[in-house]
Short mmCIF file of C-alpha atoms in Angstrom, two decimals:
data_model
loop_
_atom_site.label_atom_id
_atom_site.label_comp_id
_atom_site.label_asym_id
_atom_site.label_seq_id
_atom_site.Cartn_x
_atom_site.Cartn_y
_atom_site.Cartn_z
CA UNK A 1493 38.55 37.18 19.89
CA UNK A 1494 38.14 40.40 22.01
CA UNK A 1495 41.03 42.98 23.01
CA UNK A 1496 41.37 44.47 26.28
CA UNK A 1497 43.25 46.50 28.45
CA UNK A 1498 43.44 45.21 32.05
CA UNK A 1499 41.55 42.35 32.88
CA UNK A 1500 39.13 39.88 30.95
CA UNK A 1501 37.57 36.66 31.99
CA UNK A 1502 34.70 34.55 30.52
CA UNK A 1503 33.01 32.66 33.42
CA UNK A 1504 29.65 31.46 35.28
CA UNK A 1505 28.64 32.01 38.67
CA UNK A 1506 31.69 31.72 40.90
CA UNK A 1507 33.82 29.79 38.32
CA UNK A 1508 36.27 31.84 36.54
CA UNK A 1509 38.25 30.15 33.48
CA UNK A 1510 39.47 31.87 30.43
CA UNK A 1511 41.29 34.48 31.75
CA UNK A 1512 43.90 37.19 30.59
CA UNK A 1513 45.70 40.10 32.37
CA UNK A 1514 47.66 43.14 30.98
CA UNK A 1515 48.18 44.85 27.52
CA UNK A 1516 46.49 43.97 24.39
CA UNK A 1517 44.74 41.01 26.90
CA UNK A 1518 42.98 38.82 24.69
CA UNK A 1519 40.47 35.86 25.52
CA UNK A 1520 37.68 34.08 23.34
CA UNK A 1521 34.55 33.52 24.38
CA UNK A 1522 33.85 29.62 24.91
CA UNK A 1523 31.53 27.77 23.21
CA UNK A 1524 27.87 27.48 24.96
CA UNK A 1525 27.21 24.08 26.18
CA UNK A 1526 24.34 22.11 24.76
CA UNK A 1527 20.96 22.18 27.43
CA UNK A 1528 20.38 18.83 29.02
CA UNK A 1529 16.69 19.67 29.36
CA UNK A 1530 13.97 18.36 27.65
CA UNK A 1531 13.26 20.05 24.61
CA UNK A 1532 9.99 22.63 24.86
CA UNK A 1533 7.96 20.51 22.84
CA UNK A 1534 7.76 17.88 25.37
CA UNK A 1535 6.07 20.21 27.86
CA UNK A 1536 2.84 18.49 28.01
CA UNK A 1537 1.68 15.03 26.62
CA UNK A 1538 1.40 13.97 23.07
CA UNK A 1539 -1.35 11.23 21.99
CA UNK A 1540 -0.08 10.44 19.09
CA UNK A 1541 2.94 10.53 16.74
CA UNK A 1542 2.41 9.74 13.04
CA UNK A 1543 5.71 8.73 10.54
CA UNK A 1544 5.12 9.08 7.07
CA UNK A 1545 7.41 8.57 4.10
CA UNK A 1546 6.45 10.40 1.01
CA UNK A 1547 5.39 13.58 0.58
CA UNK A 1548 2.09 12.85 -0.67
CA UNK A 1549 1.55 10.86 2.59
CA UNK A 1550 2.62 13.81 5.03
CA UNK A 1551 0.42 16.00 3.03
CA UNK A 1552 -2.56 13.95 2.83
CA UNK A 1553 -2.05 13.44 7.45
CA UNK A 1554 -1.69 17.57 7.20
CA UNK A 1555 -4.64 18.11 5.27
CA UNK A 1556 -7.22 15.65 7.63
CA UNK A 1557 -5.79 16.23 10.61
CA UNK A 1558 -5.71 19.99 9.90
CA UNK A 1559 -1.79 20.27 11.47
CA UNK A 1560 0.50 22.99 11.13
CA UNK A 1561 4.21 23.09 10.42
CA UNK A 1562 6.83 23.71 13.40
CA UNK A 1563 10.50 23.88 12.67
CA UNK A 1564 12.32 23.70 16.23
CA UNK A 1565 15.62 24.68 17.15
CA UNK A 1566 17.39 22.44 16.21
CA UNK A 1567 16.25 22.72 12.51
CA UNK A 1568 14.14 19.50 12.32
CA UNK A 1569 10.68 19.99 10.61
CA UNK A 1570 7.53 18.78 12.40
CA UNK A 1571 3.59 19.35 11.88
CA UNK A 1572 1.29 19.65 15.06
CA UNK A 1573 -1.93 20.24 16.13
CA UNK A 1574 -4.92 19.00 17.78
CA UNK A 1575 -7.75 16.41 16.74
CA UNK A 1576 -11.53 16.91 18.50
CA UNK A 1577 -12.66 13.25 19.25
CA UNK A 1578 -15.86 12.52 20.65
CA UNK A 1579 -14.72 12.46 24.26
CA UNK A 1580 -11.05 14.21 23.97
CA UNK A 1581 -9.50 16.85 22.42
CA UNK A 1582 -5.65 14.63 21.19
CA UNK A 1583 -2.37 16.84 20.95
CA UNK A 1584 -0.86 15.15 17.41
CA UNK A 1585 2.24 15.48 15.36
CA UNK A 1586 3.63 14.22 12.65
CA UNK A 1587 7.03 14.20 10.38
CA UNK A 1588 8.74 12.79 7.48
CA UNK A 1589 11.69 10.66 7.11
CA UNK A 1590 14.25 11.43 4.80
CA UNK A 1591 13.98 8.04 3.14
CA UNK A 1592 12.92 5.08 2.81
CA UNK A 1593 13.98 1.85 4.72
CA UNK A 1594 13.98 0.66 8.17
CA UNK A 1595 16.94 2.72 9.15
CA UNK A 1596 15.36 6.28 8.58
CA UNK A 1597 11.70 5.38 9.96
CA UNK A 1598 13.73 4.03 13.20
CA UNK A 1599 15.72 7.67 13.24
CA UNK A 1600 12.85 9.80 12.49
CA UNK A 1601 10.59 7.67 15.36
CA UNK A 1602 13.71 9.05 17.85
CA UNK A 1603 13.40 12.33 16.59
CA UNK A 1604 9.77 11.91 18.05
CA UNK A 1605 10.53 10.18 20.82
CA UNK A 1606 13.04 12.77 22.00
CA UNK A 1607 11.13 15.71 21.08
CA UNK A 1608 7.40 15.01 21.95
CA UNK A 1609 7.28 11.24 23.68
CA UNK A 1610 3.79 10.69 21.92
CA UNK A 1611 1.68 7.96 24.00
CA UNK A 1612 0.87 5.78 20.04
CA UNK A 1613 2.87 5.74 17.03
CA UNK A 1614 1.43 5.19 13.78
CA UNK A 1615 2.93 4.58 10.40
CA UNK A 1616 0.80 5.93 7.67
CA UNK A 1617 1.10 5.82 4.19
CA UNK A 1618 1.08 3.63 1.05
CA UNK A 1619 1.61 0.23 0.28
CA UNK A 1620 1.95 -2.53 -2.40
CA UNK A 1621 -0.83 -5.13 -2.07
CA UNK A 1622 -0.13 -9.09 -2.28
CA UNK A 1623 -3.89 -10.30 -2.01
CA UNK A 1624 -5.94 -9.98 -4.82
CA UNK A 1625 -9.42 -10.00 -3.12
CA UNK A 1626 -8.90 -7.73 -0.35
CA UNK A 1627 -5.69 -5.46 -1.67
CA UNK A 1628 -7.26 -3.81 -4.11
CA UNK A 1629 -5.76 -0.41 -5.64
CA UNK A 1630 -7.85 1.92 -2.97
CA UNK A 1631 -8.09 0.17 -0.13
CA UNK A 1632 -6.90 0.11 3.55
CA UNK A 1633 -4.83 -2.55 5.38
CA UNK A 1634 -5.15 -1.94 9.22
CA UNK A 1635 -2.16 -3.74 11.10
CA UNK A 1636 -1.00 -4.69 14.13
CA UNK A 1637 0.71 -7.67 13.26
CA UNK A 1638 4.16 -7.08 11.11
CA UNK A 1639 6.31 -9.63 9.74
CA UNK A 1640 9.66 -9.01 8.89
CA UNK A 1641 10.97 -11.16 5.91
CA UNK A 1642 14.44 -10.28 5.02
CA UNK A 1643 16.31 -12.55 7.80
CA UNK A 1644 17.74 -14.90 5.57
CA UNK A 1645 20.20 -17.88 5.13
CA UNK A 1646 22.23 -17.97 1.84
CA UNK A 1647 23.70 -22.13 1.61
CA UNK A 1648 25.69 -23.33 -1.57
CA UNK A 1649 24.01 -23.41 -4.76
CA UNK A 1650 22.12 -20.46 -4.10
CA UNK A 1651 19.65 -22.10 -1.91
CA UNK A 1652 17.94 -19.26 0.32
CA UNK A 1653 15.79 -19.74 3.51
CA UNK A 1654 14.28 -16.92 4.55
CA UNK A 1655 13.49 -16.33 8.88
CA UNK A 1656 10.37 -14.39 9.14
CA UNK A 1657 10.15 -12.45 12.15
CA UNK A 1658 6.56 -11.96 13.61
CA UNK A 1659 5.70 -8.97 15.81
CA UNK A 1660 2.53 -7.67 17.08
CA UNK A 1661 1.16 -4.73 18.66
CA UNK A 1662 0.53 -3.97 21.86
CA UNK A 1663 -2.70 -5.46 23.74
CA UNK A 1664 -4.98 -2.04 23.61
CA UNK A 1665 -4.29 -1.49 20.40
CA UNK A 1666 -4.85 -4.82 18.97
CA UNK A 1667 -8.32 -4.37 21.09
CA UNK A 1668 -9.12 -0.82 19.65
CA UNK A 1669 -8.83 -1.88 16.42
CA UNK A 1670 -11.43 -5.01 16.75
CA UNK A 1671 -13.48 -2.42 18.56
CA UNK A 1672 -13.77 -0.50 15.39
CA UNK A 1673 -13.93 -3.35 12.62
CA UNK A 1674 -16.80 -4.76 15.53
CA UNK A 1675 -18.62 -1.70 14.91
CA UNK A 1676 -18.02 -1.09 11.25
CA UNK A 1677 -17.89 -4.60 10.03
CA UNK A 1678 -15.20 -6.37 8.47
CA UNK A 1679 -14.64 -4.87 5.69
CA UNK A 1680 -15.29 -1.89 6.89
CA UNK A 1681 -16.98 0.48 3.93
CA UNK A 1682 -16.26 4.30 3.25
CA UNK A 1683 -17.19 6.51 0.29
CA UNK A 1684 -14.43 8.03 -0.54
CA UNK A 1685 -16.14 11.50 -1.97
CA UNK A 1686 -14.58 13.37 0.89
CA UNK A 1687 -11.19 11.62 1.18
CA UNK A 1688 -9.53 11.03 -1.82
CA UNK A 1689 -11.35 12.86 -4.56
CA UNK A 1690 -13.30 10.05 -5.89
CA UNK A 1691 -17.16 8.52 -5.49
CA UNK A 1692 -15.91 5.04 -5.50
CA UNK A 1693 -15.95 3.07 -2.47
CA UNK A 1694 -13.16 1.43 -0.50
CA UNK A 1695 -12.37 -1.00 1.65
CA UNK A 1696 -10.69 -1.51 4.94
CA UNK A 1697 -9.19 -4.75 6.37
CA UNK A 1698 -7.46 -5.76 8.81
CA UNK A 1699 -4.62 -7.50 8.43
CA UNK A 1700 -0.88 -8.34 8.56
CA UNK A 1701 2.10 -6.24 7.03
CA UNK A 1702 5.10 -8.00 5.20
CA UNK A 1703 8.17 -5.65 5.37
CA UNK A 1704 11.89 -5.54 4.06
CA UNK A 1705 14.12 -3.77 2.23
CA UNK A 1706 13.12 -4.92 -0.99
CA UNK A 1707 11.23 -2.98 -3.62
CA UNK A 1708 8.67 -5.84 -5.34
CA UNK A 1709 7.48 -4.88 -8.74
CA UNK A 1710 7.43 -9.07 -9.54
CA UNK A 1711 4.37 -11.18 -9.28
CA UNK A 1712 6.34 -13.91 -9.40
CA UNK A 1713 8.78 -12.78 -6.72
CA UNK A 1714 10.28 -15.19 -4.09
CA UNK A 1715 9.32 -12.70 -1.86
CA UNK A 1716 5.76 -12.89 -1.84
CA UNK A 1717 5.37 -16.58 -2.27
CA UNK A 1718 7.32 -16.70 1.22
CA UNK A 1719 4.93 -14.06 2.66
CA UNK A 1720 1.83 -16.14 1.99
CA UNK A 1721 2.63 -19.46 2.84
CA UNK A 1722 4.53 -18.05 6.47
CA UNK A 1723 1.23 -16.31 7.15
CA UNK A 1724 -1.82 -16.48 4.29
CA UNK A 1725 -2.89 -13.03 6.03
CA UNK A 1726 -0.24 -10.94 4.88
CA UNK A 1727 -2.19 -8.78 2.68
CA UNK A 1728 0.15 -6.19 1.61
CA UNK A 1729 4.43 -5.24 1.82
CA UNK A 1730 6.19 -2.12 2.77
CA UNK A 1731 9.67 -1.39 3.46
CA UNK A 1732 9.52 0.23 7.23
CA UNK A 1733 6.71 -1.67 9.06
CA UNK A 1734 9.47 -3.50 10.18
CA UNK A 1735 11.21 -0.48 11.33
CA UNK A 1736 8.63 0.74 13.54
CA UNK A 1737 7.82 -2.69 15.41
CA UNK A 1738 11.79 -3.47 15.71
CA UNK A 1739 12.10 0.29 17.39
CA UNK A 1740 8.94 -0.64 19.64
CA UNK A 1741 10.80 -3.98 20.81
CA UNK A 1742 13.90 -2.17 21.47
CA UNK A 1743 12.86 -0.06 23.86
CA UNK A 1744 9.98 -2.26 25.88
CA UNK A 1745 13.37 -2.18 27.92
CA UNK A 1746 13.55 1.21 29.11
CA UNK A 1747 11.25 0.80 32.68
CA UNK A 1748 9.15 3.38 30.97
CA UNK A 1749 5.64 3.40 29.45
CA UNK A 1750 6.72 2.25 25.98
CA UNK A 1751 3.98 3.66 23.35
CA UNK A 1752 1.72 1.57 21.06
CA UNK A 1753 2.15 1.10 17.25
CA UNK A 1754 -0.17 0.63 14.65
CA UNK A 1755 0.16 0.45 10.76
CA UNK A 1756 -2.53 1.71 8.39
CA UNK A 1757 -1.39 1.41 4.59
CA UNK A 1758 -3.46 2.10 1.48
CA UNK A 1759 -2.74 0.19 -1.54
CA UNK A 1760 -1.26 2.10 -4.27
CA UNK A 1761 -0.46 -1.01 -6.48
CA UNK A 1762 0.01 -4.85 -6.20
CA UNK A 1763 3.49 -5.56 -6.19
CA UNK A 1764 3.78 -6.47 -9.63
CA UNK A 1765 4.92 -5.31 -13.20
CA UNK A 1766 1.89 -2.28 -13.66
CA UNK A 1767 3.65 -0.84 -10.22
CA UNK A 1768 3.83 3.00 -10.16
CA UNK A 1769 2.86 6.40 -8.69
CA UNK A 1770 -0.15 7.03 -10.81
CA UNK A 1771 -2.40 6.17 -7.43
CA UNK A 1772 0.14 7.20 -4.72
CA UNK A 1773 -2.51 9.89 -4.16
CA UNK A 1774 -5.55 8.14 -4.08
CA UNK A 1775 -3.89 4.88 -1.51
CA UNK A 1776 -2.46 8.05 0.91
CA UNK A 1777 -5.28 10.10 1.34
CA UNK A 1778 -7.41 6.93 2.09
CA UNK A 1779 -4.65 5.70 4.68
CA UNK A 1780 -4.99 9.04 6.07
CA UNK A 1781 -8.86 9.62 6.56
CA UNK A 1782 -9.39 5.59 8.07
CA UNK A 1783 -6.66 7.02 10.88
CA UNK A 1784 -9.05 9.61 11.66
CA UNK A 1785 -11.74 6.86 11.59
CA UNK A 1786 -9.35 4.99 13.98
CA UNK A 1787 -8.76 7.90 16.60
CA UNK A 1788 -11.65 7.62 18.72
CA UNK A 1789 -10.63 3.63 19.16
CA UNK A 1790 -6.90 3.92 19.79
CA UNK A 1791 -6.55 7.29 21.99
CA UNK A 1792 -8.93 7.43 25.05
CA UNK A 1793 -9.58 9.98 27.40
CA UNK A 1794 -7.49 8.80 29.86
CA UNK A 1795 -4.78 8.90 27.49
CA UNK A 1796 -4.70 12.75 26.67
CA UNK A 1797 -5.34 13.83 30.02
CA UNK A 1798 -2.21 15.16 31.37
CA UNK A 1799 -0.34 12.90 33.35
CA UNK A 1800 -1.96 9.96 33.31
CA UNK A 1801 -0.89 7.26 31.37
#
């Protein structure tokens, strides 16, 4: 509240509201209105946006892709920076959701969206492994094909039939990635001196992500006896792969280029009783160095030069 003697009036331009006249006048100052315009980060284009879940995951993206923490106006915490590829130099960023699920990797892939419209998304992170010859504790599961398994019909007598849903990535991506397991075989092979601590060697497969809701720490689980027989590929489950491709679908609506997806989990355990944290480490910072591996594949020139598409 202000006090004034004669006149006071709060307005814009030619638009006077607000107003008071005489004695003791008193107005308050309104309340600035929000900006419409696009917020500053969204200046120039972004190649890629990465969502991560646990800390050790965001930490592991930081530390190989060398980004930097940026807290914007509105309070939200992201990490940028920029990636040297053999032909382009590709504007990243990163963030955190702030929890698991479907629901908070959809919200924090908005956040994104809104704030730096990156041309790829990429979920990075951990995952529990379903196939014992290729999920081993250490490796990498590259996917572009998602299947989302808790649709479900509940009939009397507690008979339960689960609908899988089945989503895949867009065409280039699907492409870049059998560009790179062309060139690096299948498994692909890395030491892993350099990215996770260790000498041991791991490997990377391509190959399809379940996803629900559902925390599996059960060998014998309903879940994953569904997951293989809908699709004997599904080599590993998470709980926001699902997330990420139902977001994509959602807005392949919009008129507008709608960006590519890609998931690249490392497999901290196998879904069974022994599941824990004790590798969290080891599975993130894997997931993490095979998306640098990826980079040259998914993000062309053409894609970080600015606009083009």
């Amino acid at each position: 509240m202000i006090n004034n003697r004669g006149i006071i009036s709060h307005g814009n331009h030619n638009n006077f509201s607000n107003n008071a006249i005489g004695a003791n006048a008193q107005a308050s100052a309104p309340a600035p209105r929000h900006s419409a315009e696009p917020a500053i980060e969204a200046d120039a284009p972004w190649d890629l946006g990465i969502v991560t879940i646990l800390s050790e995951e965001l930490r592991s993206v930081i530390d190989e892709l060398k980004l930097h923490r940026h807290r914007n106006p509105n309070g939200l915490y992201f990490y940028q920076g920029e990636h040297t590829a053999p032909d382009a130099t590709l504007r990243i960023v990163a963030t955190q959701t702030q929890s698991q699920g479907q629901r908070s990797t959809m919200a924090a892939l908005e956040n994104l969206r809104r704030h730096y419209n990156p041309r790829l998304w990429a979920l990075v992170g951990i995952a529990g492994g379903i196939h014992d010859a290729h999920a081993r504790i250490g490796n990498v599961i590259v996917s572009t094909d998602v299947v989302y398994y808790e649709s479900r019909k509940i009939n009397p007598r507690g008979d339960t039939r689960r609908r899988g849903e089945h989503r895949q990535a867009p065409a280039q991506v699907v492409h870049a990635v059998n560009a790179y397991f062309t060139d690096h075989g299948t498994p692909a092979r890395i030491n892993s001196g350099n990215a996770a601590g260790t000498g041991d060697q791991y490997e990377i497969y391509p190959g399809v992500i379940g996803s629900g809701e559902a925390v599996i720490a059960d060998r014998n689980s309903d879940i994953r006896s569904y997951l293989t027989t809908y699709h004997e590929k599904v080599l590993a489950v998470d709980m926001e792969a699902g997330g990420l491709s139902q977001y994509w679908q959602e807005n392949s609506v919009d008129g507008i280029a709608n960006p590519g997806w890609i998931v690249i989990r490392g497999v901290s355990d196998n879904a069974d009783e022994e599941k824990g944290h004790s590798h969290h480490e080891l599975a993130a910072r894997n997931a993490a160095h095979v998306l640098s591996q990826l980079l040259p594949y998914l993000c062309h020139p053409a894609r970080s030069a600015a606009g083009t598409a």
